[in-house]
XYZ file of C-alpha atoms in Angstrom:
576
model
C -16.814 -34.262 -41.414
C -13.574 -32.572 -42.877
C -11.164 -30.265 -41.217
C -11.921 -27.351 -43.169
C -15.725 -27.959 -43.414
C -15.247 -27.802 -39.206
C -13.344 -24.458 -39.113
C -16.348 -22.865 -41.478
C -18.581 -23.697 -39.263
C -16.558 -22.319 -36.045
C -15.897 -19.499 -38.634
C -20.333 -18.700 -39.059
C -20.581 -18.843 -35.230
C -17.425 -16.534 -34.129
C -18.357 -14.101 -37.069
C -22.133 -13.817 -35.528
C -20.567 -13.789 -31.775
C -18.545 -10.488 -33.272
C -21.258 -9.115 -34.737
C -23.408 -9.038 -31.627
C -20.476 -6.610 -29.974
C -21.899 -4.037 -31.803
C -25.595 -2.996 -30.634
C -24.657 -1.430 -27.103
C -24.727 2.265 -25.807
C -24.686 4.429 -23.118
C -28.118 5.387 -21.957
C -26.491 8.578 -20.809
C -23.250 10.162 -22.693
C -22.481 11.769 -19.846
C -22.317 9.168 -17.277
C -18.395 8.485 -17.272
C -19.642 4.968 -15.352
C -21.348 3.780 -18.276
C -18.635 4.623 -20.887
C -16.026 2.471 -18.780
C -18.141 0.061 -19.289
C -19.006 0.365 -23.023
C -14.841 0.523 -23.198
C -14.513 -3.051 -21.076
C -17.301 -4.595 -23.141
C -15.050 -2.934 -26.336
C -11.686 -4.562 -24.406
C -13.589 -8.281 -24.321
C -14.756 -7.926 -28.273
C -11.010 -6.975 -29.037
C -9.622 -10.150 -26.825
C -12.103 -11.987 -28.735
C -11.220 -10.257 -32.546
C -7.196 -11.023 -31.673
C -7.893 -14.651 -30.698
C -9.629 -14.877 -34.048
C -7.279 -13.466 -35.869
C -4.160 -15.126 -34.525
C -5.464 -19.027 -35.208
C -6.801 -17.818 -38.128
C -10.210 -17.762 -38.130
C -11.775 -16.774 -41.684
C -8.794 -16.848 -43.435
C -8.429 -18.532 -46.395
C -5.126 -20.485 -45.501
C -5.456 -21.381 -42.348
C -2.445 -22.219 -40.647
C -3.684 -25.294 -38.342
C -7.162 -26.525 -39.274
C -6.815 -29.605 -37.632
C -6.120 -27.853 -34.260
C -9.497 -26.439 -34.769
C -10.972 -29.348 -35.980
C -9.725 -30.830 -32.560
C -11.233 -29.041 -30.207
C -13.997 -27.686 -32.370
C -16.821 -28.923 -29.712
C -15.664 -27.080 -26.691
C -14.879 -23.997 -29.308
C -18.222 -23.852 -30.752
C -19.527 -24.407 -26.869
C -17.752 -21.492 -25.972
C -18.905 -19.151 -29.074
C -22.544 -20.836 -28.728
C -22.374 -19.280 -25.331
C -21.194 -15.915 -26.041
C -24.117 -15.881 -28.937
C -26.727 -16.564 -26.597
C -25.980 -14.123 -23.827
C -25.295 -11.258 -26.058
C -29.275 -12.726 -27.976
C -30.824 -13.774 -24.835
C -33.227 -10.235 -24.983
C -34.751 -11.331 -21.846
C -31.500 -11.926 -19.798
C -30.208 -8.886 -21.154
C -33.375 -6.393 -19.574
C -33.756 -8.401 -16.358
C -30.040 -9.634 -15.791
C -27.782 -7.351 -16.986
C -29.073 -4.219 -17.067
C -29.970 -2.838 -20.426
C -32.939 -1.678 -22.394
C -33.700 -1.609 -26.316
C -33.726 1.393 -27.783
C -35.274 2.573 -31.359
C -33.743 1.199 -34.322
C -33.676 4.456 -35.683
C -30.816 5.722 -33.057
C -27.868 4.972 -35.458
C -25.293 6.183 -32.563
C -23.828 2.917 -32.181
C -20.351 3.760 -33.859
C -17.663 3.369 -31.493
C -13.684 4.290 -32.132
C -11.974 1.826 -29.251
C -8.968 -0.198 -28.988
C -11.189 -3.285 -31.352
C -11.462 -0.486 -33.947
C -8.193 -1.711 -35.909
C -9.378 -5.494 -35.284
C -12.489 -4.915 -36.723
C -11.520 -3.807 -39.866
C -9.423 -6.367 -40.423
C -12.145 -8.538 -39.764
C -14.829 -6.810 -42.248
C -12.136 -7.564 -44.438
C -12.150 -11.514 -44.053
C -16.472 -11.269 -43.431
C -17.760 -8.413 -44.264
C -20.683 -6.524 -42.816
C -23.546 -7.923 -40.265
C -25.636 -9.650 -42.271
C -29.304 -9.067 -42.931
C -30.544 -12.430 -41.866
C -29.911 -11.921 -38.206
C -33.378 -9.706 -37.814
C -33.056 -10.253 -33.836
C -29.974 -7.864 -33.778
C -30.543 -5.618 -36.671
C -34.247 -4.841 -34.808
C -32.781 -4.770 -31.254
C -30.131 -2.304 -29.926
C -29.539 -1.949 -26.385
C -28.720 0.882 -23.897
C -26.555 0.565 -20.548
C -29.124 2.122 -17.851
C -28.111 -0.356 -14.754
C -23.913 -0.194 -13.754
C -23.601 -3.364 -11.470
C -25.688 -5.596 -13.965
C -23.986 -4.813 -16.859
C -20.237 -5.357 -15.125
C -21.408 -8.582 -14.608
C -22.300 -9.204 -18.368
C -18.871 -8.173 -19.074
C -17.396 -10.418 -16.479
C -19.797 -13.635 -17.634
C -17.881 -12.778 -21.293
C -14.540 -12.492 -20.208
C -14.515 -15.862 -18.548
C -16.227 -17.062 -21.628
C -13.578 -15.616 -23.506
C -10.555 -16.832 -21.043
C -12.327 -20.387 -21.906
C -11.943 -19.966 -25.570
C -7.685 -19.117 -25.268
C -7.409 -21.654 -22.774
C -8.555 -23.947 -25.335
C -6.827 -22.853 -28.566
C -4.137 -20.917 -26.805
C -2.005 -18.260 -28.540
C 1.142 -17.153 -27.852
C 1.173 -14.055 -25.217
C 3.921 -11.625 -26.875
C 1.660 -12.079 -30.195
C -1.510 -11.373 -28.871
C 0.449 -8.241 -26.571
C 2.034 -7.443 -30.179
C -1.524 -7.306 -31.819
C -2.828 -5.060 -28.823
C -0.340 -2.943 -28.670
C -0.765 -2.069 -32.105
C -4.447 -1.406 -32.099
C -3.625 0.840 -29.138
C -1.200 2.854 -30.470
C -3.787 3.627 -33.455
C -5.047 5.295 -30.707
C -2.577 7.848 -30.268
C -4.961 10.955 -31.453
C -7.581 9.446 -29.620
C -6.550 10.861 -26.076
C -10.128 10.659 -24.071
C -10.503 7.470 -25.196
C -7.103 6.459 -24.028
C -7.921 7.568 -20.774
C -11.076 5.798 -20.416
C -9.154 2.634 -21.614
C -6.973 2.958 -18.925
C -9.495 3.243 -16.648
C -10.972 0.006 -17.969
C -7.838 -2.169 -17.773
C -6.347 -0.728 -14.460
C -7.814 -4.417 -12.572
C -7.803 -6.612 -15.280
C -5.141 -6.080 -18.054
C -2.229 -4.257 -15.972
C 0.239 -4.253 -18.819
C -1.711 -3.086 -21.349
C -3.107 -0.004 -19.028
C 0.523 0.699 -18.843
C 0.641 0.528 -22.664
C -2.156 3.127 -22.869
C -0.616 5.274 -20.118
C 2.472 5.480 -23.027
C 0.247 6.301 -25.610
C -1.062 9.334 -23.603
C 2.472 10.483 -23.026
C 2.485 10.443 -26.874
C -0.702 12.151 -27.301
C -0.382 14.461 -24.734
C 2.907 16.546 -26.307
C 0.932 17.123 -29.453
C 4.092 17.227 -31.330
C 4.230 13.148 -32.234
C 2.898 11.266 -35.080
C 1.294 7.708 -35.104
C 4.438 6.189 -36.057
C 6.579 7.526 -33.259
C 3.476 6.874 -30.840
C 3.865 3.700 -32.687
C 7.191 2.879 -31.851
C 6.724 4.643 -27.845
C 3.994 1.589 -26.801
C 6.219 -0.909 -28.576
C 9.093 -0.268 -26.941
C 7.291 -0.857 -23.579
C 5.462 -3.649 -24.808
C 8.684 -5.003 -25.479
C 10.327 -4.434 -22.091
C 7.507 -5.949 -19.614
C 8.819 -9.173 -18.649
C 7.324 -12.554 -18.847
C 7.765 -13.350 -15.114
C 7.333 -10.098 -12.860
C 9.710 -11.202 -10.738
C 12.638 -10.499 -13.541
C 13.562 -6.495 -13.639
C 13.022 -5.263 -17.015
C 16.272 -5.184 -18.910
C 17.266 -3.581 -21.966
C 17.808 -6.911 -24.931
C 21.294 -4.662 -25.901
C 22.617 -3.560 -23.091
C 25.971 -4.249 -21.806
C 25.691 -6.610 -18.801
C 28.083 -5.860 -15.760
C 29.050 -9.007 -13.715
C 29.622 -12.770 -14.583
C 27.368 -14.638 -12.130
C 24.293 -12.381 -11.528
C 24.282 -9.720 -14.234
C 23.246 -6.210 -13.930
C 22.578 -3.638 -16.625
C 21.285 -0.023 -17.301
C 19.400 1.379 -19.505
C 20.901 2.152 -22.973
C 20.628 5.779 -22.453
C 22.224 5.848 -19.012
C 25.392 7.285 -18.919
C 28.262 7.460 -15.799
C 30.346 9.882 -14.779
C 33.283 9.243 -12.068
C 34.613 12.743 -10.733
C 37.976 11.829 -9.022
C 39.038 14.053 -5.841
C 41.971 13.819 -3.911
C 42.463 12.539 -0.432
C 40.282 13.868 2.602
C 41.388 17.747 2.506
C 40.449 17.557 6.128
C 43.786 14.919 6.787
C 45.635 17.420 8.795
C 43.660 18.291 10.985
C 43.362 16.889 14.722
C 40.458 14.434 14.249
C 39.725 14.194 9.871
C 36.332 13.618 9.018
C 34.834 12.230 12.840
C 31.916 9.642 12.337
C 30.635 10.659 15.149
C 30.428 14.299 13.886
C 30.125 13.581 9.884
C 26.225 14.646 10.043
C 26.828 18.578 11.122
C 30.106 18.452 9.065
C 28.762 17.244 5.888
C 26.726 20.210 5.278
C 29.557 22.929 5.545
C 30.457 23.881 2.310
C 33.930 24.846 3.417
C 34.693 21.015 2.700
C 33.891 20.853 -0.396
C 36.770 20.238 -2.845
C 35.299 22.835 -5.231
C 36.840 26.224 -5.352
C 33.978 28.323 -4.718
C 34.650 30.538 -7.665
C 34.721 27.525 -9.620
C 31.793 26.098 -8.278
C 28.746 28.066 -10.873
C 32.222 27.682 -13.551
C 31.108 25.983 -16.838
C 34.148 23.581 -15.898
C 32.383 22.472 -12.007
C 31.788 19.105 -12.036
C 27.917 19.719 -11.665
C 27.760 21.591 -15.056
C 29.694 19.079 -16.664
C 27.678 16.210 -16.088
C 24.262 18.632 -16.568
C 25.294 19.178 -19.882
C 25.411 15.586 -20.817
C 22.376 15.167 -19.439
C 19.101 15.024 -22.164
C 15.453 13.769 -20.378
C 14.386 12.884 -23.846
C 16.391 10.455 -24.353
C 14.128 8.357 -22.099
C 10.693 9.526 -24.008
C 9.517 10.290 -27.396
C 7.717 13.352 -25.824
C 8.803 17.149 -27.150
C 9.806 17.951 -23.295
C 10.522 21.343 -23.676
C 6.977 22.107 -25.398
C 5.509 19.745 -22.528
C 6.934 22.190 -19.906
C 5.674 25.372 -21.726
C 1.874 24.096 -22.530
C 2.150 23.133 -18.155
C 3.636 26.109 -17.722
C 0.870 27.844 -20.180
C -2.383 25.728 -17.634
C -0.699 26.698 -14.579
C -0.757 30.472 -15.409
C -3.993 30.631 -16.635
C -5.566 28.548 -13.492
C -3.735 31.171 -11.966
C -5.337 33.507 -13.307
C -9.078 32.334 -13.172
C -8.041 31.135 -9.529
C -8.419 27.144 -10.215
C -6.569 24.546 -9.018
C -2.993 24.588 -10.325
C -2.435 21.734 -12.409
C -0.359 19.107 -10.536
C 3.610 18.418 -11.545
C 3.385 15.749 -13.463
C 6.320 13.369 -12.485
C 6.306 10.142 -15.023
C 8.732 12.246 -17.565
C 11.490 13.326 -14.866
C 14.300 11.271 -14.828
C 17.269 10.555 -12.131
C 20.630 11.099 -11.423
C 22.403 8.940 -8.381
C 25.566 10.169 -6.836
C 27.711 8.055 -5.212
C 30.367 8.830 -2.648
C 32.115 7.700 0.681
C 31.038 8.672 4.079
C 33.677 11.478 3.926
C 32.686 15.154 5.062
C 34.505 16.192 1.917
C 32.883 14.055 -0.279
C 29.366 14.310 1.079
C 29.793 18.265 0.893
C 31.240 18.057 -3.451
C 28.108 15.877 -3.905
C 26.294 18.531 -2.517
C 28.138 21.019 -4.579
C 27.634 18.922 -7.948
C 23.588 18.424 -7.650
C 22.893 21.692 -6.574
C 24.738 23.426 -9.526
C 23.988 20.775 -12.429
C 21.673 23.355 -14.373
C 19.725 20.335 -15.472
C 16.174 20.545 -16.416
C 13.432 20.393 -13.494
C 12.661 17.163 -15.044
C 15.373 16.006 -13.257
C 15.718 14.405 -9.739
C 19.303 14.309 -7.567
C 19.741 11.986 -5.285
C 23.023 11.466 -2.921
C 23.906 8.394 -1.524
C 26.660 7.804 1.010
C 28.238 4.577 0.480
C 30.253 2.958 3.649
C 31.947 0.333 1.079
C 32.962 3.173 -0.934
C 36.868 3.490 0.386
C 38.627 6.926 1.656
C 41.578 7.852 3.298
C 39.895 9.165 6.453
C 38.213 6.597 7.850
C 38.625 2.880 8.105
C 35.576 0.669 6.394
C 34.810 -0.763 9.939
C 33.898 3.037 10.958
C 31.771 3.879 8.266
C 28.340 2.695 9.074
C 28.884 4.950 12.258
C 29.242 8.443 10.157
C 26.256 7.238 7.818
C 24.457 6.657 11.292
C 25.054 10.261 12.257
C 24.396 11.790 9.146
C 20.576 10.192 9.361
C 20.415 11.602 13.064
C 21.650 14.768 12.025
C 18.609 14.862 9.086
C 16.210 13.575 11.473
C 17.671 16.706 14.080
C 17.206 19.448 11.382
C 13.776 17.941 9.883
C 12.492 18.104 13.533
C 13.680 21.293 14.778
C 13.621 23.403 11.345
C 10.867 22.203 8.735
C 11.484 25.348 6.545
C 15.469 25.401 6.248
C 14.597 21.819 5.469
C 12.743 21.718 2.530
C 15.006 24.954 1.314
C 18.345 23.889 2.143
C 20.398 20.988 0.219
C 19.327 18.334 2.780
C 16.796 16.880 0.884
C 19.022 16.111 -1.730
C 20.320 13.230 0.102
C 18.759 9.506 0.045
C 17.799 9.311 3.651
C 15.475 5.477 2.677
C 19.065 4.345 0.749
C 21.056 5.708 4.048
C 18.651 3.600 6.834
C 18.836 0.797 4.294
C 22.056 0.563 4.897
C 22.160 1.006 8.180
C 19.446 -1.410 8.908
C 21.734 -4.020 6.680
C 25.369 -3.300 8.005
C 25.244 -6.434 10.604
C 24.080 -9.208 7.874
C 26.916 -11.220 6.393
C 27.492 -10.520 2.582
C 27.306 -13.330 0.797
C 30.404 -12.318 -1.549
C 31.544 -9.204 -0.090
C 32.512 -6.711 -3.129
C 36.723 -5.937 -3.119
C 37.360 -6.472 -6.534
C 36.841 -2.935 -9.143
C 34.413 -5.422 -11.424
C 32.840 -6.338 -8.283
C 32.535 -3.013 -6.626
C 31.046 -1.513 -10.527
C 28.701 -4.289 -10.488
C 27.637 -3.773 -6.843
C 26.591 -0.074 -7.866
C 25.021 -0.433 -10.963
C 22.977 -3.345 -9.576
C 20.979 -0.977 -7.542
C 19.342 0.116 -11.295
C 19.626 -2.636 -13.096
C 16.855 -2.307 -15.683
C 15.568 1.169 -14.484
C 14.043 3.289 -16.946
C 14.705 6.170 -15.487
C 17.911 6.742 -14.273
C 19.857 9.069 -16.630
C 22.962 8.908 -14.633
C 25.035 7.298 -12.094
C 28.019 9.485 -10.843
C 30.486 7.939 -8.963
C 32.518 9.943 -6.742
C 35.891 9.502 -4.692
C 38.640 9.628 -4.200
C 41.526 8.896 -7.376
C 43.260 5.732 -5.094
C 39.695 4.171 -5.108
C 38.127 5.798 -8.827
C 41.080 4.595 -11.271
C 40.257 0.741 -11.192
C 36.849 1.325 -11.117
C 37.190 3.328 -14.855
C 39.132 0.709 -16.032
C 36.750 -2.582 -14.400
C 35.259 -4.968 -17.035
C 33.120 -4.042 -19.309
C 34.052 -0.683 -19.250
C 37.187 0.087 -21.601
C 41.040 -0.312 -19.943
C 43.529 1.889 -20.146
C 46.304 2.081 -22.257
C 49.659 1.967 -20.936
C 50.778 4.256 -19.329
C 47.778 6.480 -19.058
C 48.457 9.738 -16.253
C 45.394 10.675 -13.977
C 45.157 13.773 -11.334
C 42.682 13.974 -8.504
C 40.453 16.593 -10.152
C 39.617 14.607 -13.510
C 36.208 13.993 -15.011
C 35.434 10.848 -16.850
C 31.938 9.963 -19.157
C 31.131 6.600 -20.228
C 27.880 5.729 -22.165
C 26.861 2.825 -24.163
C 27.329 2.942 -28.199
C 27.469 0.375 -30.842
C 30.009 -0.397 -33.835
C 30.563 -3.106 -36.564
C 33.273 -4.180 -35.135
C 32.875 -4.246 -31.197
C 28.846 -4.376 -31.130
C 27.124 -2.436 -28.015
C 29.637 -1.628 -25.807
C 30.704 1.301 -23.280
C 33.028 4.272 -24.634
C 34.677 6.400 -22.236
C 35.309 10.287 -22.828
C 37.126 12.848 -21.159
C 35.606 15.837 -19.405
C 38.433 17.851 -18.207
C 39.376 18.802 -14.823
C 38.016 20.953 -12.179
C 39.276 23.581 -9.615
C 40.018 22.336 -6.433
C 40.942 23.163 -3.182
C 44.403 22.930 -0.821
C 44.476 20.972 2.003
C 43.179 22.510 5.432
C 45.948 23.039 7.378
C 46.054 21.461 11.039
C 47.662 19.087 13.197
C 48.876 16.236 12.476
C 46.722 13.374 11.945
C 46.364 9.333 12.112
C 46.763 7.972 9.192
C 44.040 7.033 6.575
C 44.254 3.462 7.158
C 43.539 3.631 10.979
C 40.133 2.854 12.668
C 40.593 5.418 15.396
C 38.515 3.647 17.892
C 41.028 0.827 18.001
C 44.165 2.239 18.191
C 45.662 5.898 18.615
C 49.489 5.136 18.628
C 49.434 3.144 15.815
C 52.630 4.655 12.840
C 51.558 6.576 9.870
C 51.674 5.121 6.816
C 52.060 7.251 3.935
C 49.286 7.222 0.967
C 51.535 6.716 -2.476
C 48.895 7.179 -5.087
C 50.131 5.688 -8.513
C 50.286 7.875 -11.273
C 49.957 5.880 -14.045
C 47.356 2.736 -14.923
C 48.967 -0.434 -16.385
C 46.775 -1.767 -18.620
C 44.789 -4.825 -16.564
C 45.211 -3.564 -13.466
């Protein structure tokens, strides 16, 4: 027997396999267990409908008939399998848990995620035909839970047997789903009860749905933008879990082990000058940085510059959009939550809960310097961003400063967590009111915890130092921002560190400059990251005190050690 005359008859059985998809129910259309159900049975027909389609199944010009052809014996096995237990009316009442119902209840219509699949096949076969009287007489109704989840189960292993034997490519058959979900996209409840279905099974594709309802819950999308929302994660889920999702296009930072962000991300660097604290008796104490942190007297803001629509923290606000990481209509989001909340209110329901898969992040980064820790402070609580977006401060001990010496940093980032831990413990309310919050306490006993290992290539050099920073988000879809702050000594290589754009000769910096850089794409350069200048900021003048050791000094080893004088360069040499 031929190739082709093989594939016609694999073609008769998987069209009658199909067909038999088709003549289930719920007994009850108001038993949520039962519809789950009738959506996994839907989820195994639409497995079944993509295989199909992809090798070609009923098409005229099939691509590989020989492959077919080849393992047409444990094919048709597979399909003559599937055709008897979905005919087997005896196995189906006492096995599986279902009853006929009259022929006369034409309710069998069902608008899934095989919808899309189906059509296309009633295009290649057209409609049941009459000669199968066993299924046109007998429809069935789901009336036992536990029986019937195991008639889905005996399909889907059925069905893994099948693309185990005539494999198809996995982003094709996740490019074929994806599509058939996002047709989906007005289709919210049954988008839910799809993701309900996957959430053991098919983990990627619930995730796929879960996108779809972000679509179809703004209201203000259309199928093409929906479209375009699953695709995009479709596109993103890795192969191997154990790769972070990256962004194809985005600009990688490091040679050996590359980093990126998102496309969207953008980061600021906020230079300051040195420790405004340096003359006084004991600068910025590591012992003592937890209480000091939190007075805002140390902050290099002017307070009458802080709520200024030049403060750092409004600055980098403004440049801030949380819809750049969704295709949702945020702003009508937040009024039709706004619009539920008030009227549970008012009929004394349960206020909807904040709904926390749109917000986005911003991470600040800065040295374990009273000074810095109380700007950072400073910048997240004044930002004016949306409440779709989180703050988060994190002190960084390999972050340098002109107070304290590296070696004594992991000792003020230790008393800054026992200083949390103090005010958490003693005063819950000023807690969860006050600014504290705001600061990455799990980041902070990371690093703590992690101090006494051995780095493997410590991080000295500015490409090394940008790459340690923006590894901590490499492929994060959520991270609108990374600020970097510190002081101008320890900021100005760090602007100018591979790939971000150098300098050009001769280039003049002060401590109270703000920098943007974001990721943009020409002709001529490709993607690549384009810096822009923010301005400058009010700051403060030194406190004035005794004298102090110098910057350079770990106080704990020496206290008679010269002073060395800081001589900050004013102008960047292109390179360096």
């Amino acid at each position: 027997m031929d190739a082709i005359s093989v594939t016609l008859g694999v073609a008769a059985l998987f069209k009658t396999c199909i067909d038999s998809f088709e003549y289930f129910k719920a007994a009850s259309a108001l038993n949520r267990n039962f519809e789950v159900l009738l959506v996994k049975l839907d989820f195994e027909q639409e497995r079944l409908l993509v295989w199909g389609d992809e090798i070609g199944i009923g098409k005229a010009d099939i691509d590989d008939p020989e492959e077919i052809a080849l393992h047409s014996d444990l094919t048709k096995r597979c399909l003559a399998n599937i055709k008897n237990l979905l005919g087997d009316t005896e196995a189906l009442k006492s096995r599986y848990g279902v009853r006929p119902v009259s022929s006369h209840d034409q309710n069998f219509e069902r608008s899934g995620v095989s919808a899309n699949a189906l059509k296309r096949f009633r295009l290649r076969f057209g409609r049941p035909s009459r000669e199968h009287s066993v299924l046109n007489r007998t429809r069935w109704a789901i009336h036992d839970a536990p029986k019937f989840q195991s008639l889905v189960s005996d399909l889907r292993d059925l069905i893994d047997g099948l693309t185990r034997q005539v494999p198809v490519p996995q982003d094709r058959l996740d490019q074929k789903v994806q599509d058939d979900i996002a047709s989906m996209v007005d289709n919210i409840s049954g988008l839910r009860l799809l993701q309900e279905a996957c959430e053991n099974q098919y983990p990627t594709w619930q995730k796929a749905a879960s996108v779809a309802i972000d679509a179809s819950e703004a209201g203000t999308v259309d199928d093409g933008l929906a479209h375009d929302r699953v695709g995009q994660y479709i596109s993103d889920v890795p192969s191997d879990s154990s790769v972070p999702n990256r962004r194809r296009h985005s600009v990688a930072f490091g040679e050996k082990q590359k980093a990126y962000l998102h496309t969207k991300t953008r980061i600021f660097f906020v230079l300051t000058e040195q420790c405004i604290t340096r003359n006084e008796e004991s600068p910025c104490d590591q012992m003592r940085l937890g209480e000091r942190s939190l007075l805002e007297k140390y902050s290099y803001v002017t307070r009458g510059g802080i709520r200024a629509h030049t403060a750092p923290g409004y600055r980098i606000g403004e440049n801030i959009e949380p819809e750049d990481f969704t295709h949702i209509d945020l702003g009508q989001y937040l009024q039709n939550h706004e619009s539920l909340r008030a009227r549970a209110a008012e009929n004394g329901e349960y206020l909807p809960e904040e709904v926390i898969r749109y917000k986005v992040k911003i991470y600040v980064y800065c040295s374990p310097c009273a000074c810095q820790i109380a700007t950072a402070l400073d910048i997240c609580k004044h930002t004016g961003t949306s409440p779709l977006v989180t703050l988060h401060i994190r002190i960084d001990y390999r972050q340098a400063t002109s107070c304290c010496a590296p070696s004594s940093g992991i000792d003020g980032i230790s008393s800054v967590i026992d200083h949390l831990k103090d005010i958490e413990r003693k005063d819950n309310d000023f807690f969860l009111s006050s600014r504290v919050p705001l600061i990455d306490r799990c980041w902070l006993e990371q690093m703590e915890y992690c101090a006494g290992e051995p780095e493997e290539a410590p991080a000295s050099s500015p490409e090394s130092q940008m790459t340690r920073i923006v590894n901590y988000h490499s492929g994060a879809k959520d991270v609108a921002a990374v600020v970097i702050l510190g002081e101008a000594d320890y900021c100005v290589p760090l602007l100018g560190a591979r790939p971000l754009p150098s300098f050009e000769m001769g280039s003049r910096f002060r401590e109270n400059m703000m920098f943007m850089l974001e990721q943009t794409r020409s002709k001529a350069l490709g993607r690549h990251w384009q810096r822009s200048y923010l301005g400058t900021y009010s700051s403060k003048s030194p406190i004035i005190g005794k004298p102090s050791l110098p910057a350079t000094v770990d106080k704990r080893q020496s206290d008679d050690e010269p002073e060395e004088k800081n001589k900050r360069p004013k102008t960047m040499i292109d390179g360096q």
